PDB file of C-alpha atoms in Angstrom:
ATOM      1  CA  MET A  22      -3.974  -8.150 -27.477  1.00  0.00           C
ATOM      2  CA  SER A  23      -4.460  -6.432 -30.816  1.00  0.00           C
ATOM      3  CA  SER A  24      -0.741  -6.784 -31.558  1.00  0.00           C
ATOM      4  CA  MET A  25       2.490  -7.571 -29.753  1.00  0.00           C
ATOM      5  CA  ASN A  26       2.923  -3.861 -28.965  1.00  0.00           C
ATOM      6  CA  ARG A  27      -0.595  -2.981 -27.786  1.00  0.00           C
ATOM      7  CA  ILE A  28      -2.671  -4.027 -24.790  1.00  0.00           C
ATOM      8  CA  ARG A  29      -6.468  -3.937 -24.770  1.00  0.00           C
ATOM      9  CA  LEU A  30      -8.065  -3.140 -21.385  1.00  0.00           C
ATOM     10  CA  ALA A  31     -11.408  -4.429 -20.141  1.00  0.00           C
ATOM     11  CA  ASP A  32     -13.212  -1.223 -21.202  1.00  0.00           C
ATOM     12  CA  GLY A  33     -11.958  -1.587 -24.786  1.00  0.00           C
ATOM     13  CA  ARG A  34      -9.245   1.034 -24.461  1.00  0.00           C
ATOM     14  CA  GLU A  35      -5.882   0.181 -26.029  1.00  0.00           C
ATOM     15  CA  VAL A  36      -2.479   1.266 -24.738  1.00  0.00           C
ATOM     16  CA  ALA A  37       0.901   1.042 -26.448  1.00  0.00           C
ATOM     17  CA  ALA A  38       3.113  -1.357 -24.495  1.00  0.00           C
ATOM     18  CA  ALA A  39       6.264   0.496 -25.560  1.00  0.00           C
ATOM     19  CA  GLU A  40       5.126   3.575 -23.580  1.00  0.00           C
ATOM     20  CA  TRP A  41       4.728   1.732 -20.285  1.00  0.00           C
ATOM     21  CA  TYR A  42       7.021   0.111 -17.723  1.00  0.00           C
ATOM     22  CA  ASP A  43       6.453  -2.092 -14.693  1.00  0.00           C
ATOM     23  CA  GLN A  44       6.810   0.001 -11.531  1.00  0.00           C
ATOM     24  CA  PRO A  45       4.690  -0.028  -8.357  1.00  0.00           C
ATOM     25  CA  ARG A  46       3.323   3.181  -6.854  1.00  0.00           C
ATOM     26  CA  PHE A  47       3.711   3.146  -3.083  1.00  0.00           C
ATOM     27  CA  SER A  48       2.886   5.208  -0.008  1.00  0.00           C
ATOM     28  CA  THR A  49       3.522   4.841   3.732  1.00  0.00           C
ATOM     29  CA  CYS A  50       1.574   5.577   6.900  1.00  0.00           C
ATOM     30  CA  GLU A  51       2.425   5.104  10.598  1.00  0.00           C
ATOM     31  CA  PHE A  52       0.174   4.555  13.596  1.00  0.00           C
ATOM     32  CA  ALA A  53       0.472   3.922  17.319  1.00  0.00           C
ATOM     33  CA  ALA A  54      -1.146   0.892  18.942  1.00  0.00           C
ATOM     34  CA  ALA A  55      -3.337   3.052  21.199  1.00  0.00           C
ATOM     35  CA  ASP A  56      -4.389   5.644  18.572  1.00  0.00           C
ATOM     36  CA  PRO A  57      -7.550   5.754  16.467  1.00  0.00           C
ATOM     37  CA  VAL A  58      -6.543   5.060  12.853  1.00  0.00           C
ATOM     38  CA  ASN A  59      -7.933   6.857   9.795  1.00  0.00           C
ATOM     39  CA  LEU A  60      -4.990   7.629   7.533  1.00  0.00           C
ATOM     40  CA  ALA A  61      -4.591   8.909   3.988  1.00  0.00           C
ATOM     41  CA  LEU A  62      -2.192   7.347   1.488  1.00  0.00           C
ATOM     42  CA  PHE A  63      -0.657   8.802  -1.694  1.00  0.00           C
ATOM     43  CA  ASN A  64      -1.294  12.266  -0.209  1.00  0.00           C
ATOM     44  CA  TYR A  65       2.312  13.496  -0.086  1.00  0.00           C
ATOM     45  CA  VAL A  66       5.589  13.503  -2.015  1.00  0.00           C
ATOM     46  CA  PRO A  67       9.155  13.128  -0.651  1.00  0.00           C
ATOM     47  CA  GLY A  68       9.957  16.008   1.683  1.00  0.00           C
ATOM     48  CA  MET A  69       6.370  16.385   2.917  1.00  0.00           C
ATOM     49  CA  PRO A  70       5.029  14.980   6.233  1.00  0.00           C
ATOM     50  CA  VAL A  71       4.248  11.252   6.327  1.00  0.00           C
ATOM     51  CA  SER A  72       0.669  10.295   7.272  1.00  0.00           C
ATOM     52  CA  LYS A  73       0.582   9.326  10.955  1.00  0.00           C
ATOM     53  CA  THR A  74      -1.594   9.183  14.060  1.00  0.00           C
ATOM     54  CA  ALA A  75      -1.388  11.578  16.996  1.00  0.00           C
ATOM     55  CA  SER A  76       1.134   9.687  19.175  1.00  0.00           C
ATOM     56  CA  ILE A  77       3.696   9.099  16.413  1.00  0.00           C
ATOM     57  CA  ALA A  78       6.462  11.677  16.005  1.00  0.00           C
ATOM     58  CA  GLN A  79       6.089  13.634  12.781  1.00  0.00           C
ATOM     59  CA  ARG A  80       8.767  13.143  10.145  1.00  0.00           C
ATOM     60  CA  ASN A  81       9.218  14.125   6.526  1.00  0.00           C
ATOM     61  CA  ALA A  82       8.970  11.504   3.807  1.00  0.00           C
ATOM     62  CA  THR A  83      12.016  10.099   2.060  1.00  0.00           C
ATOM     63  CA  ASP A  84      12.191   8.178  -1.215  1.00  0.00           C
ATOM     64  CA  ALA A  85      11.637   4.993   0.836  1.00  0.00           C
ATOM     65  CA  ASP A  86       8.206   6.246   1.928  1.00  0.00           C
ATOM     66  CA  THR A  87       6.667   7.159  -1.422  1.00  0.00           C
ATOM     67  CA  ASN A  88       7.396   7.619  -5.115  1.00  0.00           C
ATOM     68  CA  GLN A  89       4.481   9.977  -5.684  1.00  0.00           C
ATOM     69  CA  VAL A  90       5.422  12.959  -7.886  1.00  0.00           C
ATOM     70  CA  LYS A  91       2.187  14.854  -7.199  1.00  0.00           C
ATOM     71  CA  ARG A  92       0.173  14.641  -3.971  1.00  0.00           C
ATOM     72  CA  ARG A  93      -3.214  12.910  -4.322  1.00  0.00           C
ATOM     73  CA  ALA A  94      -2.873  12.755  -8.111  1.00  0.00           C
ATOM     74  CA  VAL A  95      -0.888  11.742 -11.164  1.00  0.00           C
ATOM     75  CA  ASN A  96       0.335  14.439 -13.521  1.00  0.00           C
ATOM     76  CA  GLN A  97      -1.469  15.137 -16.781  1.00  0.00           C
ATOM     77  CA  ASP A  98       1.152  13.179 -18.762  1.00  0.00           C
ATOM     78  CA  GLU A  99       1.219  10.213 -16.346  1.00  0.00           C
ATOM     79  CA  ALA A 100      -1.016   7.175 -15.942  1.00  0.00           C
ATOM     80  CA  LEU A 101      -1.168   3.959 -13.936  1.00  0.00           C
ATOM     81  CA  ILE A 102      -2.736   0.620 -14.805  1.00  0.00           C
ATOM     82  CA  VAL A 103      -3.100  -1.045 -11.386  1.00  0.00           C
ATOM     83  CA  PHE A 104      -3.220  -4.833 -11.706  1.00  0.00           C
ATOM     84  CA  ALA A 105      -2.454  -5.949  -8.137  1.00  0.00           C
ATOM     85  CA  ILE A 106      -2.185  -4.619  -4.579  1.00  0.00           C
ATOM     86  CA  THR A 107       0.170  -5.685  -1.795  1.00  0.00           C
ATOM     87  CA  TYR A 108       1.933  -4.235   1.251  1.00  0.00           C
ATOM     88  CA  GLU A 109       4.712  -4.438   3.825  1.00  0.00           C
ATOM     89  CA  THR A 110       4.359  -3.982   7.587  1.00  0.00           C
ATOM     90  CA  PHE A 111       7.104  -2.951   9.993  1.00  0.00           C
ATOM     91  CA  ALA A 112       6.896  -2.684  13.782  1.00  0.00           C
ATOM     92  CA  LEU A 113       8.223   0.555  15.249  1.00  0.00           C
ATOM     93  CA  ASP A 114       8.916  -1.153  18.583  1.00  0.00           C
ATOM     94  CA  ALA A 115       9.461  -4.678  19.967  1.00  0.00           C
ATOM     95  CA  GLU A 116       6.943  -7.020  21.599  1.00  0.00           C
ATOM     96  CA  ALA A 117       7.658  -9.426  24.504  1.00  0.00           C
ATOM     97  CA  ASP A 118       5.727 -12.349  25.958  1.00  0.00           C
ATOM     98  CA  GLY A 119       4.786 -12.747  29.623  1.00  0.00           C
ATOM     99  CA  SER A 120       8.211 -14.109  30.572  1.00  0.00           C
ATOM    100  CA  GLY A 121      10.003 -11.085  29.175  1.00  0.00           C
ATOM    101  CA  ASP A 122      11.398 -12.899  26.139  1.00  0.00           C
ATOM    102  CA  VAL A 123      11.227 -10.837  22.973  1.00  0.00           C
ATOM    103  CA  ILE A 124       8.878 -12.503  20.497  1.00  0.00           C
ATOM    104  CA  ALA A 125       8.868  -9.818  17.797  1.00  0.00           C
ATOM    105  CA  PRO A 126      11.963  -7.601  17.786  1.00  0.00           C
ATOM    106  CA  MET A 127      11.684  -4.325  15.890  1.00  0.00           C
ATOM    107  CA  PRO A 128      10.985  -4.111  12.945  1.00  0.00           C
ATOM    108  CA  ALA A 129       9.229  -7.507  12.912  1.00  0.00           C
ATOM    109  CA  LEU A 130       5.455  -7.252  13.347  1.00  0.00           C
ATOM    110  CA  SER A 131       4.098 -10.196  15.323  1.00  0.00           C
ATOM    111  CA  GLY A 132       1.644 -12.573  13.691  1.00  0.00           C
ATOM    112  CA  THR A 133      -0.944 -11.829  16.377  1.00  0.00           C
ATOM    113  CA  ASP A 134      -0.740  -8.082  15.786  1.00  0.00           C
ATOM    114  CA  LEU A 135      -1.015  -8.562  12.033  1.00  0.00           C
ATOM    115  CA  ARG A 136      -4.165 -10.657  12.544  1.00  0.00           C
ATOM    116  CA  ARG A 137      -5.623  -7.872  14.702  1.00  0.00           C
ATOM    117  CA  LEU A 138      -5.113  -5.474  11.819  1.00  0.00           C
ATOM    118  CA  GLN A 139      -6.618  -7.941   9.388  1.00  0.00           C
ATOM    119  CA  TYR A 140      -9.908  -8.385  11.216  1.00  0.00           C
ATOM    120  CA  GLN A 141     -10.534  -4.654  11.770  1.00  0.00           C
ATOM    121  CA  ALA A 142      -8.772  -2.613   9.085  1.00  0.00           C
ATOM    122  CA  ILE A 143     -10.155  -1.464   5.734  1.00  0.00           C
ATOM    123  CA  PHE A 144      -8.246  -0.285   2.654  1.00  0.00           C
ATOM    124  CA  GLU A 145      -9.907   1.832  -0.014  1.00  0.00           C
ATOM    125  CA  LEU A 146      -8.802   3.463  -3.261  1.00  0.00           C
ATOM    126  CA  THR A 147     -10.731   6.383  -4.752  1.00  0.00           C
ATOM    127  CA  VAL A 148     -10.087   7.508  -8.336  1.00  0.00           C
ATOM    128  CA  GLY A 149     -11.177  10.758  -9.989  1.00  0.00           C
ATOM    129  CA  GLY A 150     -13.681  13.105  -8.409  1.00  0.00           C
ATOM    130  CA  LEU A 151     -15.948  10.323  -7.147  1.00  0.00           C
ATOM    131  CA  LYS A 152     -17.045  10.372  -3.518  1.00  0.00           C
ATOM    132  CA  LYS A 153     -17.251   6.585  -3.221  1.00  0.00           C
ATOM    133  CA  PRO A 154     -14.123   4.425  -3.502  1.00  0.00           C
ATOM    134  CA  GLN A 155     -13.557   2.440  -6.664  1.00  0.00           C
ATOM    135  CA  TYR A 156     -11.915  -0.334  -4.634  1.00  0.00           C
ATOM    136  CA  GLU A 157     -12.652  -1.092  -0.967  1.00  0.00           C
ATOM    137  CA  VAL A 158     -11.778  -4.304   0.888  1.00  0.00           C
ATOM    138  CA  PRO A 159     -11.048  -5.579   4.404  1.00  0.00           C
ATOM    139  CA  PHE A 160      -7.305  -5.588   5.017  1.00  0.00           C
ATOM    140  CA  ALA A 161      -7.393  -9.395   5.335  1.00  0.00           C
ATOM    141  CA  TRP A 162      -8.329  -9.549   1.637  1.00  0.00           C
ATOM    142  CA  LEU A 163      -4.912  -8.211   0.625  1.00  0.00           C
ATOM    143  CA  CYS A 164      -2.239 -10.874   0.379  1.00  0.00           C
ATOM    144  CA  GLN A 165       1.409 -10.135   1.083  1.00  0.00           C
ATOM    145  CA  SER A 166       3.922 -11.054  -1.600  1.00  0.00           C
ATOM    146  CA  ILE A 167       7.001  -9.164  -0.409  1.00  0.00           C
ATOM    147  CA  GLY A 168       8.979  -9.260   2.819  1.00  0.00           C
ATOM    148  CA  THR A 169      11.641 -11.243   4.658  1.00  0.00           C
ATOM    149  CA  LYS A 170      11.155 -14.781   5.895  1.00  0.00           C
ATOM    150  CA  ALA A 171      11.858 -15.184   9.611  1.00  0.00           C
ATOM    151  CA  TRP A 172      13.691 -18.002  11.397  1.00  0.00           C
ATOM    152  CA  SER A 173      13.723 -18.734  15.123  1.00  0.00           C
ATOM    153  CA  SER A 174      15.859 -20.659  17.590  1.00  0.00           C
ATOM    154  CA  ASP A 175      15.498 -21.642  21.254  1.00  0.00           C
ATOM    155  CA  ALA A 176      18.557 -21.085  23.423  1.00  0.00           C
ATOM    156  CA  GLY A 177      16.889 -21.216  26.831  1.00  0.00           C
ATOM    157  CA  ALA A 178      15.284 -18.576  28.993  1.00  0.00           C
ATOM    158  CA  THR A 179      17.256 -15.734  27.420  1.00  0.00           C
ATOM    159  CA  SER A 180      16.449 -16.683  23.834  1.00  0.00           C
ATOM    160  CA  THR A 181      14.715 -14.507  21.293  1.00  0.00           C
ATOM    161  CA  HIS A 182      11.581 -16.173  19.928  1.00  0.00           C
ATOM    162  CA  ILE A 183      10.842 -14.683  16.521  1.00  0.00           C
ATOM    163  CA  ASP A 184       7.126 -14.362  15.812  1.00  0.00           C
ATOM    164  CA  TYR A 185       6.894 -12.633  12.434  1.00  0.00           C
ATOM    165  CA  GLY A 186       3.485 -12.090  10.869  1.00  0.00           C
ATOM    166  CA  THR A 187       2.980 -12.454   7.125  1.00  0.00           C
ATOM    167  CA  ALA A 188      -0.197 -12.550   5.060  1.00  0.00           C
ATOM    168  CA  GLY A 189       0.561 -15.728   3.167  1.00  0.00           C
ATOM    169  CA  ASP A 190       3.582 -16.894   1.205  1.00  0.00           C
ATOM    170  CA  LEU A 191       6.136 -14.231   0.294  1.00  0.00           C
ATOM    171  CA  THR A 192       5.994 -14.859  -3.439  1.00  0.00           C
ATOM    172  CA  ALA A 193       4.774 -12.793  -6.391  1.00  0.00           C
ATOM    173  CA  GLU A 194       1.975 -15.305  -6.962  1.00  0.00           C
ATOM    174  CA  ASN A 195       0.434 -14.296  -3.619  1.00  0.00           C
ATOM    175  CA  GLN A 196      -0.450 -10.734  -4.633  1.00  0.00           C
ATOM    176  CA  GLU A 197      -4.094  -9.716  -4.683  1.00  0.00           C
ATOM    177  CA  LEU A 198      -4.639  -9.678  -8.450  1.00  0.00           C
ATOM    178  CA  LEU A 199      -7.470  -7.493  -9.703  1.00  0.00           C
ATOM    179  CA  GLU A 200      -9.941  -9.178 -12.031  1.00  0.00           C
ATOM    180  CA  LEU A 201     -10.204  -5.885 -13.911  1.00  0.00           C
ATOM    181  CA  PRO A 202      -7.241  -3.444 -13.814  1.00  0.00           C
ATOM    182  CA  ILE A 203      -7.873   0.021 -12.375  1.00  0.00           C
ATOM    183  CA  TYR A 204      -6.874   2.815 -14.760  1.00  0.00           C
ATOM    184  CA  ILE A 205      -5.709   6.069 -13.157  1.00  0.00           C
ATOM    185  CA  GLY A 206      -5.034   9.189 -15.218  1.00  0.00           C
ATOM    186  CA  GLY A 207      -3.608   9.502 -18.664  1.00  0.00           C
ATOM    187  CA  PHE A 208      -5.393  12.095 -20.766  1.00  0.00           C
ATOM    188  CA  GLY A 209      -3.481  11.087 -23.891  1.00  0.00           C
ATOM    189  CA  ARG A 210      -3.680  13.659 -26.641  1.00  0.00           C
ATOM    190  CA  SER A 211      -5.964  15.778 -24.456  1.00  0.00           C
ATOM    191  CA  ALA A 212      -3.263  16.197 -21.797  1.00  0.00           C
ATOM    192  CA  ARG A 213      -2.903  19.792 -20.728  1.00  0.00           C
ATOM    193  CA  PRO A 214      -1.091  21.384 -17.779  1.00  0.00           C
ATOM    194  CA  GLY A 215      -3.430  21.234 -14.799  1.00  0.00           C
ATOM    195  CA  ASN A 216      -5.375  18.223 -16.095  1.00  0.00           C
ATOM    196  CA  SER A 217      -3.991  15.909 -13.413  1.00  0.00           C
ATOM    197  CA  MET A 218      -6.061  12.878 -12.400  1.00  0.00           C
ATOM    198  CA  PRO A 219      -6.807  12.811  -8.645  1.00  0.00           C
ATOM    199  CA  PHE A 220      -6.680   9.589  -6.670  1.00  0.00           C
ATOM    200  CA  LYS A 221      -6.245   8.738  -3.012  1.00  0.00           C
ATOM    201  CA  GLY A 222      -5.940   5.802  -0.665  1.00  0.00           C
ATOM    202  CA  ARG A 223      -7.174   5.347   2.882  1.00  0.00           C
ATOM    203  CA  PHE A 224      -6.317   2.859   5.637  1.00  0.00           C
ATOM    204  CA  TYR A 225      -8.648   2.953   8.612  1.00  0.00           C
ATOM    205  CA  ASN A 226     -10.220   1.044  11.483  1.00  0.00           C
ATOM    206  CA  ALA A 227     -13.791   0.011  10.698  1.00  0.00           C
ATOM    207  CA  ASP A 228     -14.568   0.343  14.428  1.00  0.00           C
ATOM    208  CA  ASN A 229     -13.653   4.071  14.370  1.00  0.00           C
ATOM    209  CA  GLY A 230     -11.004   3.796  17.066  1.00  0.00           C
ATOM    210  CA  ALA A 231      -7.740   2.126  17.961  1.00  0.00           C
ATOM    211  CA  PHE A 232      -7.201  -1.466  16.839  1.00  0.00           C
ATOM    212  CA  THR A 233      -8.385  -3.768  19.626  1.00  0.00           C
ATOM    213  CA  GLY A 234      -5.494  -5.545  21.358  1.00  0.00           C
ATOM    214  CA  LEU A 235      -2.765  -4.127  19.100  1.00  0.00           C
ATOM    215  CA  ARG A 236       0.560  -4.053  21.005  1.00  0.00           C
ATOM    216  CA  GLN A 237       3.078  -2.635  18.523  1.00  0.00           C
ATOM    217  CA  ASN A 238       3.294   0.687  16.735  1.00  0.00           C
ATOM    218  CA  VAL A 239       3.246   0.044  12.987  1.00  0.00           C
ATOM    219  CA  ARG A 240       4.631   1.401   9.727  1.00  0.00           C
ATOM    220  CA  LEU A 241       2.551   0.263   6.738  1.00  0.00           C
ATOM    221  CA  ARG A 242       3.794   0.637   3.154  1.00  0.00           C
ATOM    222  CA  LEU A 243       1.055   0.038   0.573  1.00  0.00           C
ATOM    223  CA  TYR A 244       1.895  -0.839  -3.048  1.00  0.00           C
ATOM    224  CA  LEU A 245      -0.241  -0.404  -6.138  1.00  0.00           C
ATOM    225  CA  MET A 246       1.429  -2.885  -8.482  1.00  0.00           C
ATOM    226  CA  SER A 247       1.053  -1.185 -11.833  1.00  0.00           C
ATOM    227  CA  LEU A 248       2.211  -0.373 -15.286  1.00  0.00           C
ATOM    228  CA  THR A 249       3.335   3.236 -15.339  1.00  0.00           C
ATOM    229  CA  LYS A 250       3.115   5.471 -18.384  1.00  0.00           C
ATOM    230  CA  ARG A 251       6.363   7.211 -19.226  1.00  0.00           C
ATOM    231  CA  PRO A 252       5.866  10.970 -18.870  1.00  0.00           C
ATOM    232  CA  SER A 253       6.236  12.930 -22.091  1.00  0.00           C
TER     233      SER A 253
END
């Protein structure tokens, strides 16, 4: 910190704290259990089609799916300082055990299905015009800090056994914090119409197919926890 109102980044760049606010940038994708998964994120704005695999019905994005204001980019007068990454998962259908009891009612994703995503899925974030991602990790690397804690009860053969998968404790301290923040956009005094900074996310199966053993269709909402520059 060079002063109480300025923040110095790892590359030596300084930003004025008064021009920034704490707001995550998020994007959603949906995939069926039996479909190959290679999906783009941050590639649409509200009103455009949500990223999905072949067997999922197409729908247009709402404000709950993304807060992007420009597809695959931030505007020339915007910028993000990404300091952590987290996500939410929702099942698009229920899952039952061999006896017929529901173990993960929609929209709860079962712990087993979440683990199947964790050992096969990859998340990557590409910034600027680079061909290689700036950030790329197995999905298991990302901790989950948001969501709803689940409780279960046993009332006999007709009971509902809640099996809700989470990636660690649902607390802010469980986010995957970046050692060095990722800076996206912000041309400062050089900002001109058309000078938007491209960036994109991707969620995919490293095995180039459907996730092995996955039983539930899934909605994944990915969050870039970031400071956001107020547009001019």
